[in-house]
mmCIF file of N, CA and C in Angstrom:
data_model
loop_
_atom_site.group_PDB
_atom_site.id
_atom_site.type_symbol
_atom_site.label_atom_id
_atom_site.label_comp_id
_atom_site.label_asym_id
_atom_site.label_seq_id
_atom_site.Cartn_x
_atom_site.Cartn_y
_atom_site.Cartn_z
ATOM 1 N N UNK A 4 23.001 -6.234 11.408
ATOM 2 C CA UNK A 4 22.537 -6.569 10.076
ATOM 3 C C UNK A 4 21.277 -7.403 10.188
ATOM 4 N N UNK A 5 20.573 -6.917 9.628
ATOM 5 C CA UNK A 5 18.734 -7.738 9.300
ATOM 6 C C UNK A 5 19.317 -8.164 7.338
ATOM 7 N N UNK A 6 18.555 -9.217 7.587
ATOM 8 C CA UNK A 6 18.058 -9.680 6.134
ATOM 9 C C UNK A 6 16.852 -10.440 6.243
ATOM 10 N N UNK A 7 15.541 -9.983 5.408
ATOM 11 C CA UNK A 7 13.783 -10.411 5.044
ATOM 12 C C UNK A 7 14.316 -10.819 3.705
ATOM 13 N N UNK A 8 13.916 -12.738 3.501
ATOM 14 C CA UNK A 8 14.381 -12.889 2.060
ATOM 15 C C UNK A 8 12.758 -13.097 2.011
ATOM 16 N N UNK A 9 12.738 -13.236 0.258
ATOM 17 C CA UNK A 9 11.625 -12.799 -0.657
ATOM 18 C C UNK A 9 10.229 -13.826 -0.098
ATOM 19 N N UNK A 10 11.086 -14.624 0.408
ATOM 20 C CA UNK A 10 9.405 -15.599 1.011
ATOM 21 C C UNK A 10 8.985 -15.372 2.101
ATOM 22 N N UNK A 11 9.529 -14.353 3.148
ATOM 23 C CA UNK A 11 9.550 -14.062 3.964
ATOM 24 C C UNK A 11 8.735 -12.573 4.305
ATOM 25 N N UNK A 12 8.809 -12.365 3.110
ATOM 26 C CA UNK A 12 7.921 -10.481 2.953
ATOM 27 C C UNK A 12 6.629 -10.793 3.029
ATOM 28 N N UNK A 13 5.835 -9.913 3.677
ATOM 29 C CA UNK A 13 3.924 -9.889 3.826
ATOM 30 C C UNK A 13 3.636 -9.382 2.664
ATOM 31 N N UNK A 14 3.087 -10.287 1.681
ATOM 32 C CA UNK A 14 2.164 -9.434 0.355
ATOM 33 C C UNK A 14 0.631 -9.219 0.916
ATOM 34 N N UNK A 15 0.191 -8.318 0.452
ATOM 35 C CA UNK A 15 -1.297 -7.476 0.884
ATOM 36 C C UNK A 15 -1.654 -6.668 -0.329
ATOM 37 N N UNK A 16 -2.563 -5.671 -0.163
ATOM 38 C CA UNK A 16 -3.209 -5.105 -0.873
ATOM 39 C C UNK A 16 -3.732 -4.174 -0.399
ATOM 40 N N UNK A 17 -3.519 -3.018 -0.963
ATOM 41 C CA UNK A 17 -4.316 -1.448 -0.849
ATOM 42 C C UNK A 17 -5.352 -1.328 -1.207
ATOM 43 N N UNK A 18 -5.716 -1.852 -2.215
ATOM 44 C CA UNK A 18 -7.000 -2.275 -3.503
ATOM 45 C C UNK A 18 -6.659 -3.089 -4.480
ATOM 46 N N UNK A 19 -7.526 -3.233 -4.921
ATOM 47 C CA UNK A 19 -7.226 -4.630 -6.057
ATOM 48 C C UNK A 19 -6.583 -4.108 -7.428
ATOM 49 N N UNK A 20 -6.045 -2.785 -7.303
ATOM 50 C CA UNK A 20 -5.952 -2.027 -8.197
ATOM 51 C C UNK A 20 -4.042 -1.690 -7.466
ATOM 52 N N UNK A 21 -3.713 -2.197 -6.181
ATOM 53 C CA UNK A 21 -2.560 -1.500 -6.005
ATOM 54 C C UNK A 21 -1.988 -3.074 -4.640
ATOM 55 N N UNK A 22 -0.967 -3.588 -5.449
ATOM 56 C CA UNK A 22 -0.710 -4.853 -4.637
ATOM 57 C C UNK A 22 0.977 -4.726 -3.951
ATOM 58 N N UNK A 23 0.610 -5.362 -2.930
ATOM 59 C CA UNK A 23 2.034 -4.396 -2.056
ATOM 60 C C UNK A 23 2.783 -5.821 -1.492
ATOM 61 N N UNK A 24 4.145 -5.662 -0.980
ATOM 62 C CA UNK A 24 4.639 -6.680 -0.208
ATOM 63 C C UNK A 24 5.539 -5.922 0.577
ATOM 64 N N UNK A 25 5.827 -6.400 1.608
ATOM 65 C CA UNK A 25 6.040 -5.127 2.706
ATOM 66 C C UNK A 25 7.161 -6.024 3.147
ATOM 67 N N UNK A 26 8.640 -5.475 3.975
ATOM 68 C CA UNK A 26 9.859 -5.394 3.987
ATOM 69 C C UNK A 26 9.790 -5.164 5.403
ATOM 70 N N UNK A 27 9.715 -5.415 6.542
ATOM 71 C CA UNK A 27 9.083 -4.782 7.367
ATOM 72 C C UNK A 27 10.477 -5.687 8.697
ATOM 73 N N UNK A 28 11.435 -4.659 8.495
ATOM 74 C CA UNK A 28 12.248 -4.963 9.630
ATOM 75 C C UNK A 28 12.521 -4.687 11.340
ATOM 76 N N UNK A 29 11.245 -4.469 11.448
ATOM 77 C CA UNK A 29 11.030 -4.145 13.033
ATOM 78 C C UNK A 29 11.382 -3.098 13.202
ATOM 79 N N UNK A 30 11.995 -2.074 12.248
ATOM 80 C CA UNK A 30 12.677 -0.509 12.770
ATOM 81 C C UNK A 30 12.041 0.481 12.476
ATOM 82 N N UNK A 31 11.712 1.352 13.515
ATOM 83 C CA UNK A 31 10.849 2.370 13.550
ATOM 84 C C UNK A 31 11.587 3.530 12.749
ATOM 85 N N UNK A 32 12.194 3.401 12.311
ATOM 86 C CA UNK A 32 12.619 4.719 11.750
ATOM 87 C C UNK A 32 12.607 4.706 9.723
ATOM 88 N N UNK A 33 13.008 3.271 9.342
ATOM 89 C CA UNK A 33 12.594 2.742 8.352
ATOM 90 C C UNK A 33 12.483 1.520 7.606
ATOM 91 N N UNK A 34 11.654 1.827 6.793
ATOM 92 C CA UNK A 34 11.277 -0.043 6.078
ATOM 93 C C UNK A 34 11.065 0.426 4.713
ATOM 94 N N UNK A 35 11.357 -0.842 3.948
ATOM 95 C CA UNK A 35 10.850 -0.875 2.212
ATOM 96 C C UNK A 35 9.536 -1.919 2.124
ATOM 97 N N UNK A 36 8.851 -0.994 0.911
ATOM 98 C CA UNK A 36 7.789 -2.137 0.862
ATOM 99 C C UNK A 36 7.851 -1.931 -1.154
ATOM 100 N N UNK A 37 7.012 -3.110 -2.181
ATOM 101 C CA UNK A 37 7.159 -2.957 -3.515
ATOM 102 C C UNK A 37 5.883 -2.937 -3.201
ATOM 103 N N UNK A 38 5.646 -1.629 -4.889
ATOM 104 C CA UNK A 38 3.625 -2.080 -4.963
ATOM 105 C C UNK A 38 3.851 -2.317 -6.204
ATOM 106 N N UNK A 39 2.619 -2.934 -6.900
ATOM 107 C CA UNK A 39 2.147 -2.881 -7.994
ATOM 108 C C UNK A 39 0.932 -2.220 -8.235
ATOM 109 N N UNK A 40 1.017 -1.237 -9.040
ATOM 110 C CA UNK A 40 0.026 -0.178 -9.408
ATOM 111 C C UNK A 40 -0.836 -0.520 -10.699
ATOM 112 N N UNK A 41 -2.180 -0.954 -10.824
ATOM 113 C CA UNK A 41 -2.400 -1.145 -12.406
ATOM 114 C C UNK A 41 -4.119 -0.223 -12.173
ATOM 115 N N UNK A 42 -3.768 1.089 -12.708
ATOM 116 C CA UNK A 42 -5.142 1.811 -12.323
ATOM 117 C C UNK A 42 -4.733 3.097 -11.956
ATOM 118 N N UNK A 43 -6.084 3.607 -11.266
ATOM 119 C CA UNK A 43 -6.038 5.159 -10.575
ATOM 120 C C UNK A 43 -5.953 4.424 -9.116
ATOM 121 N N UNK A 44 -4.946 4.961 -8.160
ATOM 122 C CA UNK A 44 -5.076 4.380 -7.037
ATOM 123 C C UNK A 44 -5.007 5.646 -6.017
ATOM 124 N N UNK A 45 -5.350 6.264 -5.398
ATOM 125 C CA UNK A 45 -6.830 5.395 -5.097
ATOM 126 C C UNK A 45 -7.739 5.683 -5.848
ATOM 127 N N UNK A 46 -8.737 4.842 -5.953
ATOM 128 C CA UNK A 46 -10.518 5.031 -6.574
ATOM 129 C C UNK A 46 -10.739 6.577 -7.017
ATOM 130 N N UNK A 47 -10.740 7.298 -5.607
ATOM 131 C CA UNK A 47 -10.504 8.787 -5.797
ATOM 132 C C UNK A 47 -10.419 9.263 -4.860
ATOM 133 N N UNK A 48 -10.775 10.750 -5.262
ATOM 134 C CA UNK A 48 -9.683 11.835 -3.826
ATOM 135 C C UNK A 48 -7.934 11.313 -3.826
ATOM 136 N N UNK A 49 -7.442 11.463 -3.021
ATOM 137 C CA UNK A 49 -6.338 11.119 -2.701
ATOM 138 C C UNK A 49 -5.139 10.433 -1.500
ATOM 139 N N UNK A 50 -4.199 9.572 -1.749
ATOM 140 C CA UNK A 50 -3.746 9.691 -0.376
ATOM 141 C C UNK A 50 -2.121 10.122 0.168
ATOM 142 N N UNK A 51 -2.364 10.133 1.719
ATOM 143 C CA UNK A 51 -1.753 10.972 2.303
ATOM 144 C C UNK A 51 -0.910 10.097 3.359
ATOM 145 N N UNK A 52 0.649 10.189 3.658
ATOM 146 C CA UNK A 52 0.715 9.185 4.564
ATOM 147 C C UNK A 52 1.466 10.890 5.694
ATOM 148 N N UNK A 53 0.330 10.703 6.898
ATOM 149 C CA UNK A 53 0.648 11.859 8.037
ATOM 150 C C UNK A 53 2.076 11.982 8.711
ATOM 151 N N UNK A 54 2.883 11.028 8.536
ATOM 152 C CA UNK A 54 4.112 10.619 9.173
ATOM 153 C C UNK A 54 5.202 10.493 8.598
ATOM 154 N N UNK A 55 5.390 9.808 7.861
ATOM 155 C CA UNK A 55 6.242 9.478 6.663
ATOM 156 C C UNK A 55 6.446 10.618 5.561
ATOM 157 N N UNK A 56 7.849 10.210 5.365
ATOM 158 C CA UNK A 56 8.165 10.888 4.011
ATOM 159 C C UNK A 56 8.408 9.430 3.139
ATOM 160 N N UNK A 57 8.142 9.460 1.859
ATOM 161 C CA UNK A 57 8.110 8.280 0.793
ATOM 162 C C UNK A 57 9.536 8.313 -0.358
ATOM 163 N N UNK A 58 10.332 7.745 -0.331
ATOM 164 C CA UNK A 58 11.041 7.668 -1.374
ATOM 165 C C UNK A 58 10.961 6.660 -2.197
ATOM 166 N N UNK A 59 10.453 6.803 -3.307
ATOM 167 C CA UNK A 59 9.824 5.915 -4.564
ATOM 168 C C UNK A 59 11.130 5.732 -5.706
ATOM 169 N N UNK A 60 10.895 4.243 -6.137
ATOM 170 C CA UNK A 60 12.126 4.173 -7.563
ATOM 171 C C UNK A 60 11.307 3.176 -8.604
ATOM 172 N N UNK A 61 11.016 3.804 -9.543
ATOM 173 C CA UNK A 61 10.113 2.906 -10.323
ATOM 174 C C UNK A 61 10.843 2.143 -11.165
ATOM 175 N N UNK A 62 10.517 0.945 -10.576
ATOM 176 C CA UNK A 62 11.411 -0.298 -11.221
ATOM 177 C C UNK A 62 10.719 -0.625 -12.335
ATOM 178 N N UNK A 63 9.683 -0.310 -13.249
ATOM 179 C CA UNK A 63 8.999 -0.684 -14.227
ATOM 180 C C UNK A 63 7.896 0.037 -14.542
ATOM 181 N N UNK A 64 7.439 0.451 -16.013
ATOM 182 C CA UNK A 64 6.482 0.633 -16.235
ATOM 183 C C UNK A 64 6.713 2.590 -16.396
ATOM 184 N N UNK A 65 5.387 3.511 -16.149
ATOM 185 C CA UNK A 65 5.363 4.786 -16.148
ATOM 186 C C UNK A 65 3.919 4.940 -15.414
ATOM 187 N N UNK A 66 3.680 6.061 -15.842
ATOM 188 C CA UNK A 66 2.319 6.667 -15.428
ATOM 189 C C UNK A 66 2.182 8.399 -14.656
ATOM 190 N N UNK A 67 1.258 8.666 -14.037
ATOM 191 C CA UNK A 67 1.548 10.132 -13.385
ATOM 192 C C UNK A 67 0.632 9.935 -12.181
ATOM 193 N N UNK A 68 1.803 10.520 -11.051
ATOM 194 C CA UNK A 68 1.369 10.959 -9.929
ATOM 195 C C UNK A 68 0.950 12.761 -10.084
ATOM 196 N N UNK A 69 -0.624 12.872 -9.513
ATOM 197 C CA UNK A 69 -0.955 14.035 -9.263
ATOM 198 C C UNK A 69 -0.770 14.264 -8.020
ATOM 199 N N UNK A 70 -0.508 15.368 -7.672
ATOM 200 C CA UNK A 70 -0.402 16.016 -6.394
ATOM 201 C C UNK A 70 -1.752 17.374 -6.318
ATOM 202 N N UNK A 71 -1.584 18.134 -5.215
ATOM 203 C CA UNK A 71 -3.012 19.230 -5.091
ATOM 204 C C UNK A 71 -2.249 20.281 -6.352
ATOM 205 N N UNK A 72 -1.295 20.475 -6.355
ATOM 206 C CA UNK A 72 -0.955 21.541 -7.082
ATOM 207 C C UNK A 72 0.240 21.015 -8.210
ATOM 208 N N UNK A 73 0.311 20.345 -8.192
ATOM 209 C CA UNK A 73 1.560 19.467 -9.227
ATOM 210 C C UNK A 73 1.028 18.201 -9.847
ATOM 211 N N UNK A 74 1.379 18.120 -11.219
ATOM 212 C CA UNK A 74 1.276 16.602 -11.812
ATOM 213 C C UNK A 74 2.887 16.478 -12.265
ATOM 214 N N UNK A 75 3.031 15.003 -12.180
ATOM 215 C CA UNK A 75 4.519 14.633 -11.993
ATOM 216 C C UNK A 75 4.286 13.105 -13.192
ATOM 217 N N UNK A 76 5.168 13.445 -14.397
ATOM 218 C CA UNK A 76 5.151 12.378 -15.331
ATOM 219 C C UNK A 76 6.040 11.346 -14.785
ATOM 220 N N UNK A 77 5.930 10.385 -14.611
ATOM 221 C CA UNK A 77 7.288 9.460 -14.456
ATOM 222 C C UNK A 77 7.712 8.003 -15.398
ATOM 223 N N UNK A 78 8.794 7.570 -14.945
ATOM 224 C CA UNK A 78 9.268 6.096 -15.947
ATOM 225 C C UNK A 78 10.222 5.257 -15.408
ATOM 226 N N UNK A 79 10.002 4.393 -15.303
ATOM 227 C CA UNK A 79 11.214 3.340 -15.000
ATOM 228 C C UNK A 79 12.263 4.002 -14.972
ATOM 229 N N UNK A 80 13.003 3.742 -14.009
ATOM 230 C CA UNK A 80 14.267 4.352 -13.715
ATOM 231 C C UNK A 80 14.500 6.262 -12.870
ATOM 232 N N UNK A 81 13.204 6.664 -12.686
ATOM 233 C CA UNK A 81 12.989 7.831 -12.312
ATOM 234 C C UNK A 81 12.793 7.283 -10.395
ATOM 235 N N UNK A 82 13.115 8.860 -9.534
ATOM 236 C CA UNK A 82 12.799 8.358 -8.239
ATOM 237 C C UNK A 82 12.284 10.044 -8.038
ATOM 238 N N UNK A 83 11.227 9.481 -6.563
ATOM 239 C CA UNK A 83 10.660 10.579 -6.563
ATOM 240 C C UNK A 83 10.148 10.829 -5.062
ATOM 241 N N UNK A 84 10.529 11.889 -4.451
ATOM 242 C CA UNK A 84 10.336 11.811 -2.891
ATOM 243 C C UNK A 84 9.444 12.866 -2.829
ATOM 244 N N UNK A 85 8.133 11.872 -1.735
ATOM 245 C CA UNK A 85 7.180 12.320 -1.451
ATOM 246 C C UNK A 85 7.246 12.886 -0.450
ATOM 247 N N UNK A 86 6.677 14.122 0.673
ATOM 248 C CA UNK A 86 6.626 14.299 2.205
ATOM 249 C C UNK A 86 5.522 14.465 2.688
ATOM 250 N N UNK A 87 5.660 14.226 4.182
ATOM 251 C CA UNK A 87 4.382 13.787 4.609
ATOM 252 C C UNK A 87 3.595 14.768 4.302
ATOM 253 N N UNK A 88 2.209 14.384 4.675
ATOM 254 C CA UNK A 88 1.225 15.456 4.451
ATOM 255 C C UNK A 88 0.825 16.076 2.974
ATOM 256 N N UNK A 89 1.661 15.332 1.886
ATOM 257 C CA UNK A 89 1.514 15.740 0.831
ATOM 258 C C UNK A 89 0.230 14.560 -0.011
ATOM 259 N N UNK A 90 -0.846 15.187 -0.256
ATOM 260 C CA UNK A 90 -1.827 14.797 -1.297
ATOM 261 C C UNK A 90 -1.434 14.155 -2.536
ATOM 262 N N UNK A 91 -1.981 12.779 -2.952
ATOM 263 C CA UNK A 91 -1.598 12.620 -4.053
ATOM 264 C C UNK A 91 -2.331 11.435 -5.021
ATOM 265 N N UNK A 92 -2.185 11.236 -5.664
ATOM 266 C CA UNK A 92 -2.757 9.814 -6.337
ATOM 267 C C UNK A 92 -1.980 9.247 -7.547
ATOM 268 N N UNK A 93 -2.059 7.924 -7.680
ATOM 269 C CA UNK A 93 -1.520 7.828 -8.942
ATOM 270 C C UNK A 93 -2.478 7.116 -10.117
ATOM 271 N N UNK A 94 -1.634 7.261 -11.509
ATOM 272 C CA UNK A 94 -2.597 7.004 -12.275
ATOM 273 C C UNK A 94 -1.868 6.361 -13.329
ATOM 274 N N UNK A 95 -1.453 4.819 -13.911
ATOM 275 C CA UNK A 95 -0.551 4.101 -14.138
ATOM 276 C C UNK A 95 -1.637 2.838 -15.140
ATOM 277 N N UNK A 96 -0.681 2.625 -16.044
ATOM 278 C CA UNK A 96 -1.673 1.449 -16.846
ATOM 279 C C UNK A 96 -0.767 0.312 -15.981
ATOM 280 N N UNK A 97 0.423 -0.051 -15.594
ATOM 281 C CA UNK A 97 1.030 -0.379 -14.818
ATOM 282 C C UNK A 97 2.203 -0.070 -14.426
ATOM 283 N N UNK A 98 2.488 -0.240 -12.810
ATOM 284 C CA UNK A 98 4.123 0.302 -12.869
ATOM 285 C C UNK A 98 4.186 -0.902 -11.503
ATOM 286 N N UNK A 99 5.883 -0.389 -11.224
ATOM 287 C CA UNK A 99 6.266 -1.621 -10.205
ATOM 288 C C UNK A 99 7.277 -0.392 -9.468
ATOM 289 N N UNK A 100 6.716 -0.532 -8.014
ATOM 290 C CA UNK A 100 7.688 0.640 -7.211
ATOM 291 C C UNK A 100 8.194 -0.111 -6.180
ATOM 292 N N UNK A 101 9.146 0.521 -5.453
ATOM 293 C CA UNK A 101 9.661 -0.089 -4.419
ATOM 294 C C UNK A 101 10.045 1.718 -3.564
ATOM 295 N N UNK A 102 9.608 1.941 -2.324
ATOM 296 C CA UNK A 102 8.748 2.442 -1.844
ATOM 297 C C UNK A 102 9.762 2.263 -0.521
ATOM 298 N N UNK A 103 10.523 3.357 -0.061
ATOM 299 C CA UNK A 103 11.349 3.243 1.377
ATOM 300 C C UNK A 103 10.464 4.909 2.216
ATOM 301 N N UNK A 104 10.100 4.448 3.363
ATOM 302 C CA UNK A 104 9.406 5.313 3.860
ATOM 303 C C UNK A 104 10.138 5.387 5.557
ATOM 304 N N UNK A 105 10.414 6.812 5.946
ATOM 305 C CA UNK A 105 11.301 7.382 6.870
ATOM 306 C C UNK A 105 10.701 7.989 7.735
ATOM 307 N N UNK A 106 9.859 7.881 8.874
ATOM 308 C CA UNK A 106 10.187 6.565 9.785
ATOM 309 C C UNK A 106 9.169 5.707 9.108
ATOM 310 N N UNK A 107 9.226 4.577 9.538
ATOM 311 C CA UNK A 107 8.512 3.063 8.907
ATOM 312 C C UNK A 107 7.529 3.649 8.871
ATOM 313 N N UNK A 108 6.620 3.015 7.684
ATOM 314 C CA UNK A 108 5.356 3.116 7.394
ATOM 315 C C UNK A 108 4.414 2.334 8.601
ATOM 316 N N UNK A 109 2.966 2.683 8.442
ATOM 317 C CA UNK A 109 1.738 1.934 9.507
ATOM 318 C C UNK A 109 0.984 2.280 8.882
ATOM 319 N N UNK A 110 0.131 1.018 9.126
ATOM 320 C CA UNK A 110 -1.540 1.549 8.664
ATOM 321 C C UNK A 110 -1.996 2.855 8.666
ATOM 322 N N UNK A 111 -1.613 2.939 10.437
ATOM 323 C CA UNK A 111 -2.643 4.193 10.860
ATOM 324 C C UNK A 111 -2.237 5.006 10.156
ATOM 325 N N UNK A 112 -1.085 5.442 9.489
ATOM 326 C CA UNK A 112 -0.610 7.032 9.178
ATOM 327 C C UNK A 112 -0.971 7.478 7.890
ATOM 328 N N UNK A 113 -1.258 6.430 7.069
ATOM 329 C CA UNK A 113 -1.957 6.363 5.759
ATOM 330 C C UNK A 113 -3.295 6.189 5.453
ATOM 331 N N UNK A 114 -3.642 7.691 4.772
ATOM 332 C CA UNK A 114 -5.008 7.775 4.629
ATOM 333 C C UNK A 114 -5.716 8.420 3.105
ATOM 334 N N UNK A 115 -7.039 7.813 3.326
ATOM 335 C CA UNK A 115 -7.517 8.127 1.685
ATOM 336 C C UNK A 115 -8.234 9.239 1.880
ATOM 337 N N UNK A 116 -8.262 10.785 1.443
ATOM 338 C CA UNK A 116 -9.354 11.453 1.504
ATOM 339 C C UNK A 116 -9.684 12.352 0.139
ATOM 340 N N UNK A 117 -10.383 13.182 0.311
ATOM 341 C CA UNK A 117 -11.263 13.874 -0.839
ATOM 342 C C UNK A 117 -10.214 15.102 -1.185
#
């Protein structure tokens, strides 16, 4: 058994537009992190995490994730699993996610492109 209590989590930032605190229990296979989304995130194009699959639960708020070939409405209380390699962005006046990604998330594997 691991327990990360709340003062103990790394808060950071994707952009000033997408604010994160990361859950980060040393296990390579998985971790939770919360964002706060208030915007189009990213700027533009889209992103992609190469490794990870994302399971999202929006604890607040709504907005829509686009994908290359899908737009996806969502709302508080909705969950929504992303897989790797899948394109996407979101676009939120604000929302609050909490974000479990299989195996753990990394910098490197997450990327912004066109």
């Amino acid at each position: 058994m691991k327990i990360i209590k709340n003062n103990e989590a790394i808060k950071g930032a994707n952009s000033d537009k997408c604010k994160t605190i990361e859950y980060s229990f040393g296990d390579e296979e998985i971790d939770l992190g919360l964002a706060e989304i208030t915007g189009r995130y990213p700027d533009s194009g889209y992103c992609v995490n190469l490794v990870s699959k994302e399971l999202i639960y929006v604890i607040e708020g709504y907005g829509t994730l686009y994908f290359e070939n899908e737009i996806v409405n969502f709302q508080k209380g909705d969950s929504i699993l992303i897989n790797n390699n899948e394109k996407y962005y979101w676009d939120t006046q604000y929302c609050k996610v909490s974000m479990t990604c299989t195996p753990a998330w990394s910098e490197e594997q997450h990327k912004l492109v066109q």
